[in-house]
Short mmCIF file of C-alpha atoms and ligand atoms in Angstrom, two decimals:
data_model
loop_
_atom_site.label_atom_id
_atom_site.label_comp_id
_atom_site.label_asym_id
_atom_site.label_seq_id
_atom_site.Cartn_x
_atom_site.Cartn_y
_atom_site.Cartn_z
CA UNK A 1 0.00 0.00 0.00
CA UNK A 2 1.43 3.38 -1.08
CA UNK A 3 0.31 6.63 0.54
CA UNK A 4 1.21 10.23 -0.26
CA UNK A 5 1.36 12.39 2.89
CA UNK A 6 1.13 16.18 3.14
CA UNK A 7 2.08 18.25 6.21
CA UNK A 8 1.43 22.01 6.47
CA UNK A 9 0.23 22.63 10.05
CA UNK A 10 3.09 24.88 11.13
CA UNK A 11 6.24 26.19 9.45
CA UNK A 12 7.34 23.16 7.44
CA UNK A 13 5.98 22.42 3.98
CA UNK A 14 6.39 18.66 3.69
CA UNK A 15 5.36 15.73 1.50
CA UNK A 16 6.36 12.07 1.48
CA UNK A 17 5.57 8.70 -0.03
CA UNK A 18 5.44 5.77 2.39
CA UNK A 19 4.83 2.08 1.78
CA UNK A 20 3.02 -0.23 4.19
CA UNK A 21 3.23 -3.94 3.44
CA UNK A 22 1.84 -5.59 6.56
CA UNK A 23 1.87 -5.29 10.29
CA UNK A 24 5.60 -4.55 10.53
CA UNK A 25 7.49 -1.29 10.02
CA UNK A 26 6.88 0.82 6.93
CA UNK A 27 9.22 1.96 4.21
CA UNK A 28 9.86 5.64 3.49
CA UNK A 29 10.28 6.04 -0.28
CA UNK A 30 10.71 9.82 -0.05
CA UNK A 31 10.42 12.47 2.65
CA UNK A 32 10.78 16.08 1.52
CA UNK A 33 10.72 18.83 4.14
CA UNK A 34 11.03 22.50 3.27
CA UNK A 35 11.58 24.61 6.38
CA UNK A 36 10.31 28.19 6.35
CA UNK A 37 12.83 29.11 9.07
CA UNK A 38 14.42 32.01 7.22
CA UNK A 39 11.02 33.59 6.50
CA UNK A 40 10.00 33.62 10.18
CA UNK A 41 13.37 34.18 11.87
CA UNK A 42 13.28 38.01 11.62
CA UNK A 43 10.03 37.94 13.68
CA UNK A 44 11.32 35.60 16.40
CA UNK A 45 8.50 33.11 15.88
CA UNK A 46 6.09 31.69 13.32
CA UNK A 47 3.86 34.32 11.66
CA UNK A 48 0.67 32.44 10.61
CA UNK A 49 -0.09 34.55 7.52
CA UNK A 50 3.46 34.27 6.20
CA UNK A 51 3.36 30.51 6.84
CA UNK A 52 0.12 30.01 4.90
CA UNK A 53 1.41 31.97 1.89
CA UNK A 54 4.70 30.10 1.91
CA UNK A 55 2.82 26.77 1.91
CA UNK A 56 0.76 27.89 -1.12
CA UNK A 57 3.91 28.83 -3.02
CA UNK A 58 5.90 25.68 -2.22
CA UNK A 59 3.47 22.79 -1.83
CA UNK A 60 2.95 21.74 -5.49
CA UNK A 61 6.69 21.61 -6.04
CA UNK A 62 7.32 19.66 -2.80
CA UNK A 63 4.65 17.07 -3.70
CA UNK A 64 6.11 16.67 -7.22
CA UNK A 65 9.55 16.20 -5.69
CA UNK A 66 8.29 13.59 -3.20
CA UNK A 67 6.68 11.59 -6.03
CA UNK A 68 9.74 11.89 -8.25
CA UNK A 69 12.16 10.83 -5.53
CA UNK A 70 9.94 7.83 -4.73
CA UNK A 71 9.91 6.95 -8.44
CA UNK A 72 6.09 6.94 -8.39
CA UNK A 73 3.24 8.68 -10.17
CA UNK A 74 -0.12 9.62 -8.70
CA UNK A 75 -1.75 6.64 -10.42
CA UNK A 76 0.53 4.30 -8.38
CA UNK A 77 -0.62 5.82 -5.07
CA UNK A 78 -3.41 4.11 -3.06
CA UNK A 79 -4.45 7.06 -0.90
CA UNK A 80 -3.79 10.72 -0.14
CA UNK A 81 -3.23 11.76 3.47
CA UNK A 82 -3.03 15.35 4.73
CA UNK A 83 -2.71 16.83 8.20
CA UNK A 84 -6.17 18.31 8.87
CA UNK A 85 -5.21 19.80 12.26
CA UNK A 86 -4.48 20.77 14.94
CA UNK A 87 -2.36 23.68 13.79
CA UNK A 88 -2.28 27.12 12.21
CA UNK A 89 -5.53 27.12 10.29
CA UNK A 90 -4.27 28.91 7.16
CA UNK A 91 -1.59 26.31 6.59
CA UNK A 92 -3.93 23.42 7.38
CA UNK A 93 -6.41 24.71 4.77
CA UNK A 94 -3.66 24.81 2.12
CA UNK A 95 -2.52 21.22 2.74
CA UNK A 96 -5.96 19.67 3.16
CA UNK A 97 -7.47 21.45 0.15
CA UNK A 98 -4.57 20.36 -2.03
CA UNK A 99 -5.03 16.76 -0.85
CA UNK A 100 -8.76 16.92 -1.58
CA UNK A 101 -8.08 18.17 -5.12
CA UNK A 102 -5.57 15.39 -5.80
CA UNK A 103 -7.94 12.84 -4.30
CA UNK A 104 -10.90 14.06 -6.38
CA UNK A 105 -9.08 14.26 -9.71
CA UNK A 106 -7.29 10.91 -9.32
CA UNK A 107 -10.19 9.09 -7.63
CA UNK A 108 -8.08 8.07 -4.63
CA UNK A 109 -9.32 7.88 -1.03
CA UNK A 110 -8.62 10.83 1.28
CA UNK A 111 -7.36 10.46 4.84
CA UNK A 112 -7.69 13.61 6.99
CA UNK A 113 -4.99 13.06 9.58
CA UNK A 114 -4.67 14.42 13.08
CA UNK A 115 -1.10 15.78 13.31
CA UNK A 116 -0.70 14.44 16.87
CA UNK A 117 -1.88 10.99 15.83
CA UNK A 118 0.82 11.04 13.16
CA UNK A 119 3.47 11.82 15.82
CA UNK A 120 1.94 9.06 17.99
CA UNK A 121 2.15 6.37 15.27
CA UNK A 122 5.64 7.23 13.94
CA UNK A 123 7.25 4.59 16.17
CA UNK A 124 5.24 1.92 14.32
CA UNK A 125 6.59 3.22 11.01
CA UNK A 126 10.19 3.01 12.23
CA UNK A 127 10.01 -0.01 14.55
CA UNK A 128 6.74 -1.84 13.96
CA UNK A 129 5.96 -1.93 17.69
CA UNK A 130 2.68 -3.37 18.92
CA UNK A 131 -0.09 -1.71 20.97
CA UNK A 132 -0.44 -0.69 23.76
CA UNK A 133 2.51 1.64 24.30
CA UNK A 134 3.20 4.67 26.44
CA UNK A 135 3.78 7.84 24.42
CA UNK A 136 5.61 10.95 25.56
CA UNK A 137 4.63 13.65 23.08
CA UNK A 138 6.62 16.86 23.49
CA UNK A 139 6.48 19.57 20.84
CA UNK A 140 6.09 23.33 20.59
CA UNK A 141 2.38 23.11 21.33
CA UNK A 142 1.95 19.90 23.33
CA UNK A 143 3.40 18.06 26.31
CA UNK A 144 1.42 14.90 26.93
CA UNK A 145 1.75 11.38 28.29
CA UNK A 146 -0.65 9.04 26.48
CA UNK A 147 -1.66 5.42 26.34
CA UNK A 148 -1.70 4.43 22.66
CA UNK A 149 -4.04 1.42 22.59
CA UNK A 150 -4.74 1.22 18.88
CA UNK A 151 -5.21 3.37 15.78
CA UNK A 152 -7.68 6.05 16.84
CA UNK A 153 -7.62 4.87 20.46
CA UNK A 154 -5.63 7.25 22.66
CA UNK A 155 -6.05 7.88 26.38
CA UNK A 156 -4.56 11.02 27.88
CA UNK A 157 -2.75 10.25 31.15
CA UNK A 158 -1.06 13.60 31.78
CA UNK A 159 -0.56 16.99 30.16
CA UNK A 160 0.93 20.41 30.80
CA UNK A 161 -1.11 22.82 32.86
CA UNK A 162 0.49 25.84 31.15
CA UNK A 163 3.39 26.00 28.65
CA UNK A 164 4.54 23.12 26.46
CA UNK A 165 8.17 22.03 26.90
CA UNK A 166 9.14 23.13 23.38
CA UNK A 167 7.46 26.47 24.03
CA UNK A 168 9.51 26.87 27.24
CA UNK A 169 12.70 26.16 25.25
CA UNK A 170 11.62 28.71 22.62
CA UNK A 171 10.83 31.37 25.25
CA UNK A 172 14.13 30.74 27.04
CA UNK A 173 15.99 31.25 23.77
CA UNK A 174 14.07 34.44 23.03
CA UNK A 175 14.75 35.82 26.51
CA UNK A 176 18.47 35.15 26.13
CA UNK A 177 18.61 36.52 22.58
CA UNK A 178 19.44 33.16 21.01
CA UNK A 179 17.05 33.35 18.07
CA UNK A 180 14.41 31.02 16.70
CA UNK A 181 13.71 28.12 16.92
CA UNK A 182 14.86 27.98 20.49
CA UNK A 183 15.20 24.28 21.33
CA UNK A 184 18.32 23.48 19.31
CA UNK A 185 19.96 26.84 20.29
CA UNK A 186 19.39 26.30 24.02
CA UNK A 187 20.70 22.75 23.70
CA UNK A 188 23.84 24.01 21.95
CA UNK A 189 24.52 26.63 24.65
CA UNK A 190 23.81 24.13 27.44
CA UNK A 191 26.67 21.89 26.29
CA UNK A 192 29.27 24.44 27.48
CA UNK A 193 27.27 25.63 30.51
CA UNK A 194 27.15 24.68 34.19
CA UNK A 195 23.83 22.90 34.96
CA UNK A 196 24.15 23.43 38.74
CA UNK A 197 24.91 27.17 38.82
CA UNK A 198 21.27 28.26 39.14
CA UNK A 199 18.85 26.54 41.44
CA UNK A 200 15.67 26.64 39.32
CA UNK A 201 12.35 25.13 40.50
CA UNK A 202 11.04 21.74 39.31
CA UNK A 203 7.24 22.31 39.47
CA UNK A 204 4.92 19.33 40.08
CA UNK A 205 7.78 17.04 41.11
CA UNK A 206 6.75 13.91 43.03
CA UNK A 207 3.00 14.37 42.38
CA UNK A 208 1.17 11.14 41.57
CA UNK A 209 -0.81 12.55 38.65
CA UNK A 210 1.60 12.75 35.69
CA UNK A 211 1.05 16.38 34.71
CA UNK A 212 3.61 19.06 33.85
CA UNK A 213 3.91 22.75 34.64
CA UNK A 214 6.60 24.93 33.08
CA UNK A 215 5.57 28.51 33.77
CA UNK A 216 7.17 28.75 37.25
CA UNK A 217 10.45 27.51 35.83
CA UNK A 218 10.25 30.03 33.01
CA UNK A 219 9.58 32.91 35.43
CA UNK A 220 12.41 31.87 37.76
CA UNK A 221 14.78 31.79 34.81
CA UNK A 222 13.70 35.25 33.68
CA UNK A 223 14.22 36.71 37.18
CA UNK A 224 17.73 35.19 37.38
CA UNK A 225 18.60 36.58 33.96
CA UNK A 226 17.22 40.05 34.73
CA UNK A 227 19.18 40.23 37.99
CA UNK A 228 22.49 39.79 36.14
CA UNK A 229 22.13 42.10 33.12
CA UNK A 230 24.35 42.52 31.13
CA UNK A 231 24.82 38.78 30.61
CA UNK A 232 28.19 37.35 29.65
CA UNK A 233 28.43 34.43 27.20
CA UNK A 234 29.12 32.16 30.17
CA UNK A 235 26.04 33.43 32.01
CA UNK A 236 23.89 32.57 28.97
CA UNK A 237 25.40 29.09 28.70
CA UNK A 238 24.94 28.47 32.45
CA UNK A 239 21.31 29.64 32.33
CA UNK A 240 20.63 27.32 29.38
CA UNK A 241 22.34 24.38 31.09
CA UNK A 242 20.48 24.97 34.36
CA UNK A 243 17.17 25.30 32.52
CA UNK A 244 17.72 22.14 30.47
CA UNK A 245 18.76 20.26 33.62
CA UNK A 246 15.52 21.26 35.35
CA UNK A 247 13.50 20.08 32.33
CA UNK A 248 15.43 16.79 32.20
CA UNK A 249 14.72 16.11 35.88
CA UNK A 250 11.08 17.02 35.40
CA UNK A 251 10.72 14.68 32.43
CA UNK A 252 12.32 11.89 34.49
CA UNK A 253 10.00 12.38 37.44
CA UNK A 254 6.79 13.00 35.44
CA UNK A 255 7.34 10.04 33.10
CA UNK A 256 7.96 7.72 36.02
CA UNK A 257 4.59 8.84 37.41
CA UNK A 258 3.04 8.37 33.94
CA UNK A 259 4.34 4.82 33.57
CA UNK A 260 2.91 3.98 36.98
CA UNK A 261 -0.54 5.20 35.97
CA UNK A 262 -0.23 3.35 32.64
CA UNK A 263 0.53 0.05 34.37
CA UNK A 264 -2.32 0.46 36.85
CA UNK A 265 -4.85 1.15 34.06
CA UNK A 266 -3.64 -0.80 31.04
CA UNK A 267 -0.93 -3.25 32.19
CA UNK A 268 2.66 -3.32 30.98
CA UNK A 269 3.29 -1.19 27.87
CA UNK A 270 5.17 -2.78 24.95
CA UNK A 271 7.44 0.28 24.86
CA UNK A 272 8.03 3.83 25.95
CA UNK A 273 7.87 5.97 22.83
CA UNK A 274 8.96 9.58 22.43
CA UNK A 275 7.70 11.89 19.69
CA UNK A 276 7.63 15.59 18.81
CA UNK A 277 10.43 18.07 18.25
CA UNK A 278 11.65 18.08 21.87
CA UNK A 279 12.58 14.39 21.53
CA UNK A 280 15.38 15.56 19.23
CA UNK A 281 17.20 16.91 22.34
CA UNK A 282 20.13 14.66 23.33
CA UNK A 283 19.87 15.28 27.11
CA UNK A 284 16.17 14.46 26.99
CA UNK A 285 16.83 11.34 24.91
CA UNK A 286 19.30 10.23 27.56
CA UNK A 287 16.85 10.61 30.43
CA UNK A 288 14.18 8.77 28.42
CA UNK A 289 16.65 5.93 28.11
CA UNK A 290 16.96 5.96 31.87
CA UNK A 291 13.20 5.92 32.47
CA UNK A 292 12.87 2.95 30.12
CA UNK A 293 15.76 1.12 31.76
CA UNK A 294 14.43 1.70 35.28
CA UNK A 295 10.99 0.44 34.27
CA UNK A 296 12.32 -2.54 32.30
CA UNK A 297 10.59 -1.18 29.18
CA UNK A 298 12.04 -0.82 25.71
CA UNK A 299 12.54 2.79 24.60
CA UNK A 300 11.69 3.73 21.02
CA UNK A 301 12.72 7.19 19.84
CA UNK A 302 12.43 7.76 16.10
CA UNK A 303 15.41 9.53 14.49
CA UNK A 304 15.44 13.33 14.91
CA UNK A 305 14.14 14.11 11.40
CA UNK A 306 11.06 11.93 12.08
CA UNK A 307 10.50 13.52 15.53
CA UNK A 308 10.15 17.01 14.09
CA UNK A 309 7.30 17.71 11.67
CA UNK A 310 7.49 15.79 8.38
CA UNK A 311 5.33 14.27 5.65
CA UNK A 312 6.31 10.64 6.26
CA UNK A 313 4.50 10.54 9.60
CA UNK A 314 1.32 11.87 7.94
CA UNK A 315 1.60 9.33 5.10
CA UNK A 316 2.14 6.52 7.61
CA UNK A 317 -0.86 7.51 9.76
CA UNK A 318 -2.82 7.59 6.48
CA UNK A 319 -1.64 4.08 5.60
CA UNK A 320 -2.57 2.75 9.06
CA UNK A 321 -6.04 4.22 8.70
CA UNK A 322 -6.52 3.13 5.08
CA UNK A 323 -5.60 -0.43 6.10
CA UNK A 324 -8.53 -0.32 8.53
CA UNK A 325 -10.87 1.21 5.95
CA UNK A 326 -10.87 4.56 7.75
CA UNK A 327 -11.14 7.13 4.97
CA UNK A 328 -12.65 10.61 5.10
CA UNK A 329 -15.17 12.52 2.97
CA UNK A 330 -14.10 15.40 0.71
CA UNK A 331 -16.00 17.88 2.87
CA UNK A 332 -13.89 17.10 5.95
CA UNK A 333 -13.33 20.45 7.71
CA UNK A 334 -9.83 21.62 8.72
CA UNK A 335 -9.42 22.06 12.48
CA UNK A 336 -7.26 24.50 14.44
CA UNK A 337 -7.97 22.55 17.62
CA UNK A 338 -8.32 18.74 17.62
CA UNK A 339 -7.40 16.81 20.79
CA UNK A 340 -6.15 13.26 20.28
CA UNK A 341 -8.88 11.74 22.41
CA UNK A 342 -11.49 13.10 19.98
CA UNK A 343 -10.21 11.13 16.99
CA UNK A 344 -12.53 8.61 15.42
CA UNK A 345 -11.21 5.05 15.53
CA UNK A 346 -12.36 1.79 13.96
CA UNK A 347 -14.78 0.90 16.77
CA UNK A 348 -17.25 3.11 18.61
CA UNK A 349 -15.93 3.76 22.12
CA UNK A 350 -18.02 2.81 25.14
CA UNK A 351 -17.17 5.84 27.28
O1 LIG B 401 7.00 18.69 16.72
P1 LIG B 401 7.60 19.98 16.30
O2 LIG B 401 8.59 19.97 15.15
O3 LIG B 401 6.51 21.03 15.90
C1 LIG B 401 5.34 21.17 16.62
O4 LIG B 401 5.36 21.97 17.60
O5 LIG B 401 4.37 20.47 16.25
O6 LIG B 401 8.29 20.63 17.60
C2 LIG B 401 8.90 21.88 17.57
C3 LIG B 401 9.34 22.23 18.99
C4 LIG B 401 9.88 23.66 19.12
O7 LIG B 401 9.35 24.25 20.29
C5 LIG B 401 11.38 23.44 19.25
O8 LIG B 401 12.05 24.45 20.00
C6 LIG B 401 11.45 22.11 19.96
O9 LIG B 401 10.41 21.35 19.39
N1 LIG B 401 12.76 21.48 19.72
C7 LIG B 401 13.66 21.24 20.68
C8 LIG B 401 14.80 20.72 20.02
N2 LIG B 401 14.55 20.65 18.68
C9 LIG B 401 13.27 21.11 18.52
N3 LIG B 401 13.60 21.44 22.01
C10 LIG B 401 14.71 21.11 22.72
N4 LIG B 401 15.85 20.63 22.17
C11 LIG B 401 15.95 20.42 20.84
N5 LIG B 401 17.08 19.95 20.30
ZN1 LIG B 402 4.50 18.39 15.41
#
């Protein structure tokens, strides 16, 4: 089964062709990602209107490139998948409308994909793991611990009460003048910094319910930084290292709580899976390893380029759904907000 996937929910214009042969891992035939970084960098963050226009200008070319690199034509493709939300609505409209047009003209089924579901299922594309698994989803907009019990069957165990982890990285970078996007910049600075110089808070630590809170940490960091102005290069590196250390310890503590809740409700997970841009961070990958090891659970972290937004994850989620006969009508509406628990699965849920 061959699926074309389209991703336009944020600041990457992406398309990919993925093959699914059976229950095992999939095969990525092409995965083209065009980052709009340079267009948004002068504004220190993603500007929705600029993003939507950039998607319009680039998407046709990116799709053609994905097909060419895969050595396929539209007539070879079994279904068209596009991210239909959650995300910046202008971009979502561009991707979904394009997918609908391709689907209509070529008489291929359409799969309107939830972007978070695509992150959640990526580990099955790369490793073919079985359900149920525990997912740590950490991106610019989300920080969640979920039980992934099947395609379309996700139970939220914990979430952030305020900022997402990626957002906290981005705000830290902005505060310290490190530019956008913040995560990779903060990580780079942290390497040469002292993680114990500043004693920053670890909110929610040791609570039984596996939720996160980042805003107290962010405020404490800002107060430290403001008290030292002007900041030396070493101050910046030490602030980044201390911030990252606090996040690492929080992830360790909160995920341990999450695994406990998972076991109590659903039994032993087949794996601990990480997804979303934050999972590209080496220090966080290391602590995930530790959580898995301590719990006797296999850790699955897709490679960095499949953790950040891409078309292959959308194509794969489309293939998983198409295999179950879960296609969508051409009037499917794009959604700015679309929580994972509200996704339709193969069976009606009892609760
Ligand atoms: O999943 P993603 O590509 O986009 C969505 O938000 O959906 O995640 C982007 C987020 C940004 O907040 C970015 O700063 C963060 O992931 N990020 C990182 C790293 N790379 C990306 N955070 C920490 N360390 C990194 N190396
Ligand atoms: Zn994402």
